[in-house]
Amino acid sequence: MNKFVRYTAIIALATGLATPALAAPETYVIDPTHTFARFSYSHFGLSTQLSKFDKTTGTVVLDKAAKTASVDIVIDTTSVNTGYATFNEHIQAPDFLDTAKYPAPPSSRPRWFSRATSRPPSTAT
């Protein structure tokens, strides 16, 4: 009986130590060739102009056990692509994006919620 208790304790300890490894957060790297960061704006109320940024990087961290996630996306504003080279230069000027001073936009924290709770949190975290 003594061996049985000892082996059971060893198995319980090994299982307890392995559990945190199974619940570790997973990190995913954003694939820049499959990322499409775009923006739109009204052109004097006559049309909606669509533009994009060609260079983005980032990660997504998903913790299933804690039901939390975080996203860190960096958009290279100097890679703006309006479809027209002259306007690309103009939109990077200080009166618009000011890419010389701000090569990446300030980070923001999106609001996340779990499908388990079915409602967004009261404040962004």
PDB file of C-alpha atoms in Angstrom:
ATOM      1  CA  MET A   1       0.000   0.000   0.000  1.00  0.00           C
ATOM      2  CA  ASN A   2       2.902   2.327   0.699  1.00  0.00           C
ATOM      3  CA  LYS A   3       4.124   2.082  -2.947  1.00  0.00           C
ATOM      4  CA  PHE A   4       0.631   2.822  -4.211  1.00  0.00           C
ATOM      5  CA  VAL A   5       0.382   6.009  -2.144  1.00  0.00           C
ATOM      6  CA  ARG A   6       3.856   7.092  -3.230  1.00  0.00           C
ATOM      7  CA  TYR A   7       3.137   6.531  -6.945  1.00  0.00           C
ATOM      8  CA  THR A   8      -0.210   8.286  -6.648  1.00  0.00           C
ATOM      9  CA  ALA A   9       1.479  11.266  -5.011  1.00  0.00           C
ATOM     10  CA  ILE A  10       4.136  11.390  -7.755  1.00  0.00           C
ATOM     11  CA  ILE A  11       1.496  11.260 -10.495  1.00  0.00           C
ATOM     12  CA  ALA A  12      -0.604  13.922  -8.763  1.00  0.00           C
ATOM     13  CA  LEU A  13       2.436  16.162  -8.373  1.00  0.00           C
ATOM     14  CA  ALA A  14       3.489  15.687 -12.008  1.00  0.00           C
ATOM     15  CA  THR A  15      -0.037  16.411 -13.189  1.00  0.00           C
ATOM     16  CA  GLY A  16      -0.197  19.529 -11.021  1.00  0.00           C
ATOM     17  CA  LEU A  17       3.089  20.829 -12.384  1.00  0.00           C
ATOM     18  CA  ALA A  18       2.111  20.126 -16.002  1.00  0.00           C
ATOM     19  CA  THR A  19      -1.258  21.886 -15.793  1.00  0.00           C
ATOM     20  CA  PRO A  20       0.110  25.466 -15.894  1.00  0.00           C
ATOM     21  CA  ALA A  21       2.072  24.610 -19.046  1.00  0.00           C
ATOM     22  CA  LEU A  22      -1.114  23.485 -20.755  1.00  0.00           C
ATOM     23  CA  ALA A  23      -2.856  26.727 -19.818  1.00  0.00           C
ATOM     24  CA  ALA A  24      -0.082  29.032 -21.025  1.00  0.00           C
ATOM     25  CA  PRO A  25      -1.155  31.937 -23.244  1.00  0.00           C
ATOM     26  CA  GLU A  26      -0.667  31.408 -26.973  1.00  0.00           C
ATOM     27  CA  THR A  27       1.062  34.103 -29.042  1.00  0.00           C
ATOM     28  CA  TYR A  28       0.316  34.532 -32.732  1.00  0.00           C
ATOM     29  CA  VAL A  29       2.368  36.739 -35.033  1.00  0.00           C
ATOM     30  CA  ILE A  30       0.456  38.855 -37.542  1.00  0.00           C
ATOM     31  CA  ASP A  31       1.268  37.852 -41.126  1.00  0.00           C
ATOM     32  CA  PRO A  32       1.953  41.166 -42.918  1.00  0.00           C
ATOM     33  CA  THR A  33       1.167  39.618 -46.313  1.00  0.00           C
ATOM     34  CA  HIS A  34      -2.342  38.776 -45.118  1.00  0.00           C
ATOM     35  CA  THR A  35      -3.052  41.964 -43.181  1.00  0.00           C
ATOM     36  CA  PHE A  36      -5.021  44.814 -44.704  1.00  0.00           C
ATOM     37  CA  ALA A  37      -4.957  47.988 -42.600  1.00  0.00           C
ATOM     38  CA  ARG A  38      -7.203  50.477 -44.332  1.00  0.00           C
ATOM     39  CA  PHE A  39      -9.017  53.711 -43.677  1.00  0.00           C
ATOM     40  CA  SER A  40     -11.674  55.736 -45.422  1.00  0.00           C
ATOM     41  CA  TYR A  41     -12.807  59.322 -45.410  1.00  0.00           C
ATOM     42  CA  SER A  42     -15.474  61.435 -47.005  1.00  0.00           C
ATOM     43  CA  HIS A  43     -14.288  63.526 -49.948  1.00  0.00           C
ATOM     44  CA  PHE A  44     -16.392  66.677 -49.571  1.00  0.00           C
ATOM     45  CA  GLY A  45     -19.480  64.515 -49.060  1.00  0.00           C
ATOM     46  CA  LEU A  46     -19.381  63.423 -52.705  1.00  0.00           C
ATOM     47  CA  SER A  47     -17.601  60.085 -52.337  1.00  0.00           C
ATOM     48  CA  THR A  48     -15.852  57.866 -49.826  1.00  0.00           C
ATOM     49  CA  GLN A  49     -12.159  57.440 -50.476  1.00  0.00           C
ATOM     50  CA  LEU A  50     -10.518  54.142 -49.466  1.00  0.00           C
ATOM     51  CA  SER A  51      -6.801  53.968 -48.698  1.00  0.00           C
ATOM     52  CA  LYS A  52      -4.519  51.508 -46.959  1.00  0.00           C
ATOM     53  CA  PHE A  53      -1.192  51.016 -45.215  1.00  0.00           C
ATOM     54  CA  ASP A  54       1.108  48.488 -46.850  1.00  0.00           C
ATOM     55  CA  LYS A  55       3.284  47.670 -43.809  1.00  0.00           C
ATOM     56  CA  THR A  56       1.888  46.267 -40.574  1.00  0.00           C
ATOM     57  CA  THR A  57       3.357  44.069 -37.857  1.00  0.00           C
ATOM     58  CA  GLY A  58       2.068  42.752 -34.579  1.00  0.00           C
ATOM     59  CA  THR A  59       1.042  39.963 -32.265  1.00  0.00           C
ATOM     60  CA  VAL A  60      -2.114  38.533 -30.759  1.00  0.00           C
ATOM     61  CA  VAL A  61      -1.887  36.870 -27.341  1.00  0.00           C
ATOM     62  CA  LEU A  62      -4.768  34.572 -26.426  1.00  0.00           C
ATOM     63  CA  ASP A  63      -5.156  33.147 -22.941  1.00  0.00           C
ATOM     64  CA  LYS A  64      -8.014  30.659 -23.138  1.00  0.00           C
ATOM     65  CA  ALA A  65      -7.849  29.746 -19.467  1.00  0.00           C
ATOM     66  CA  ALA A  66      -8.187  33.358 -18.311  1.00  0.00           C
ATOM     67  CA  LYS A  67     -10.514  34.221 -21.222  1.00  0.00           C
ATOM     68  CA  THR A  68      -8.393  37.238 -22.088  1.00  0.00           C
ATOM     69  CA  ALA A  69      -6.654  38.466 -25.197  1.00  0.00           C
ATOM     70  CA  SER A  70      -4.364  41.280 -26.178  1.00  0.00           C
ATOM     71  CA  VAL A  71      -3.445  42.691 -29.551  1.00  0.00           C
ATOM     72  CA  ASP A  72      -0.377  44.738 -30.406  1.00  0.00           C
ATOM     73  CA  ILE A  73      -0.474  46.097 -33.953  1.00  0.00           C
ATOM     74  CA  VAL A  74       2.071  48.532 -35.380  1.00  0.00           C
ATOM     75  CA  ILE A  75       1.138  50.355 -38.573  1.00  0.00           C
ATOM     76  CA  ASP A  76       3.932  52.020 -40.519  1.00  0.00           C
ATOM     77  CA  THR A  77       2.242  55.289 -41.519  1.00  0.00           C
ATOM     78  CA  THR A  78       4.977  55.995 -44.079  1.00  0.00           C
ATOM     79  CA  SER A  79       3.574  53.052 -46.048  1.00  0.00           C
ATOM     80  CA  VAL A  80       0.289  54.843 -46.746  1.00  0.00           C
ATOM     81  CA  ASN A  81      -1.103  53.900 -50.147  1.00  0.00           C
ATOM     82  CA  THR A  82      -3.883  56.026 -51.596  1.00  0.00           C
ATOM     83  CA  GLY A  83      -3.356  54.742 -55.112  1.00  0.00           C
ATOM     84  CA  TYR A  84      -1.821  58.044 -56.174  1.00  0.00           C
ATOM     85  CA  ALA A  85       1.871  58.800 -55.440  1.00  0.00           C
ATOM     86  CA  THR A  86       1.397  62.582 -55.197  1.00  0.00           C
ATOM     87  CA  PHE A  87      -1.375  62.211 -52.634  1.00  0.00           C
ATOM     88  CA  ASN A  88       0.685  59.641 -50.703  1.00  0.00           C
ATOM     89  CA  GLU A  89       3.286  62.373 -50.175  1.00  0.00           C
ATOM     90  CA  HIS A  90       0.625  64.982 -49.365  1.00  0.00           C
ATOM     91  CA  ILE A  91      -1.139  62.827 -46.772  1.00  0.00           C
ATOM     92  CA  GLN A  92       2.187  62.201 -44.984  1.00  0.00           C
ATOM     93  CA  ALA A  93       2.642  65.967 -44.474  1.00  0.00           C
ATOM     94  CA  PRO A  94       2.261  67.644 -41.042  1.00  0.00           C
ATOM     95  CA  ASP A  95      -1.322  68.756 -41.771  1.00  0.00           C
ATOM     96  CA  PHE A  96      -2.456  65.096 -42.033  1.00  0.00           C
ATOM     97  CA  LEU A  97      -0.478  62.082 -40.734  1.00  0.00           C
ATOM     98  CA  ASP A  98       2.798  63.902 -40.020  1.00  0.00           C
ATOM     99  CA  THR A  99       4.793  60.728 -40.650  1.00  0.00           C
ATOM    100  CA  ALA A 100       8.117  62.484 -40.040  1.00  0.00           C
ATOM    101  CA  LYS A 101       7.093  63.072 -36.424  1.00  0.00           C
ATOM    102  CA  TYR A 102       4.773  60.044 -35.980  1.00  0.00           C
ATOM    103  CA  PRO A 103       5.942  57.084 -38.106  1.00  0.00           C
ATOM    104  CA  ALA A 104       3.458  54.892 -36.218  1.00  0.00           C
ATOM    105  CA  PRO A 105       0.124  56.000 -34.755  1.00  0.00           C
ATOM    106  CA  PRO A 106      -0.245  56.078 -30.984  1.00  0.00           C
ATOM    107  CA  SER A 107      -1.331  52.709 -29.648  1.00  0.00           C
ATOM    108  CA  SER A 108      -4.878  52.239 -28.554  1.00  0.00           C
ATOM    109  CA  ARG A 109      -6.492  49.530 -26.521  1.00  0.00           C
ATOM    110  CA  PRO A 110      -9.458  47.947 -28.220  1.00  0.00           C
ATOM    111  CA  ARG A 111     -12.356  46.706 -26.150  1.00  0.00           C
ATOM    112  CA  TRP A 112     -12.475  42.939 -25.859  1.00  0.00           C
ATOM    113  CA  PHE A 113     -15.105  40.622 -24.542  1.00  0.00           C
ATOM    114  CA  SER A 114     -15.427  36.900 -24.258  1.00  0.00           C
ATOM    115  CA  ARG A 115     -18.233  35.029 -25.948  1.00  0.00           C
ATOM    116  CA  ALA A 116     -18.685  33.320 -22.608  1.00  0.00           C
ATOM    117  CA  THR A 117     -19.853  36.591 -21.057  1.00  0.00           C
ATOM    118  CA  SER A 118     -21.562  37.906 -24.220  1.00  0.00           C
ATOM    119  CA  ARG A 119     -21.031  41.494 -23.170  1.00  0.00           C
ATOM    120  CA  PRO A 120     -18.181  43.983 -23.461  1.00  0.00           C
ATOM    121  CA  PRO A 121     -16.331  45.099 -20.338  1.00  0.00           C
ATOM    122  CA  SER A 122     -17.286  48.408 -18.767  1.00  0.00           C
ATOM    123  CA  THR A 123     -13.840  49.865 -19.468  1.00  0.00           C
ATOM    124  CA  ALA A 124     -11.075  49.076 -21.924  1.00  0.00           C
ATOM    125  CA  THR A 125      -8.069  47.294 -20.438  1.00  0.00           C
TER     126      THR A 125
END
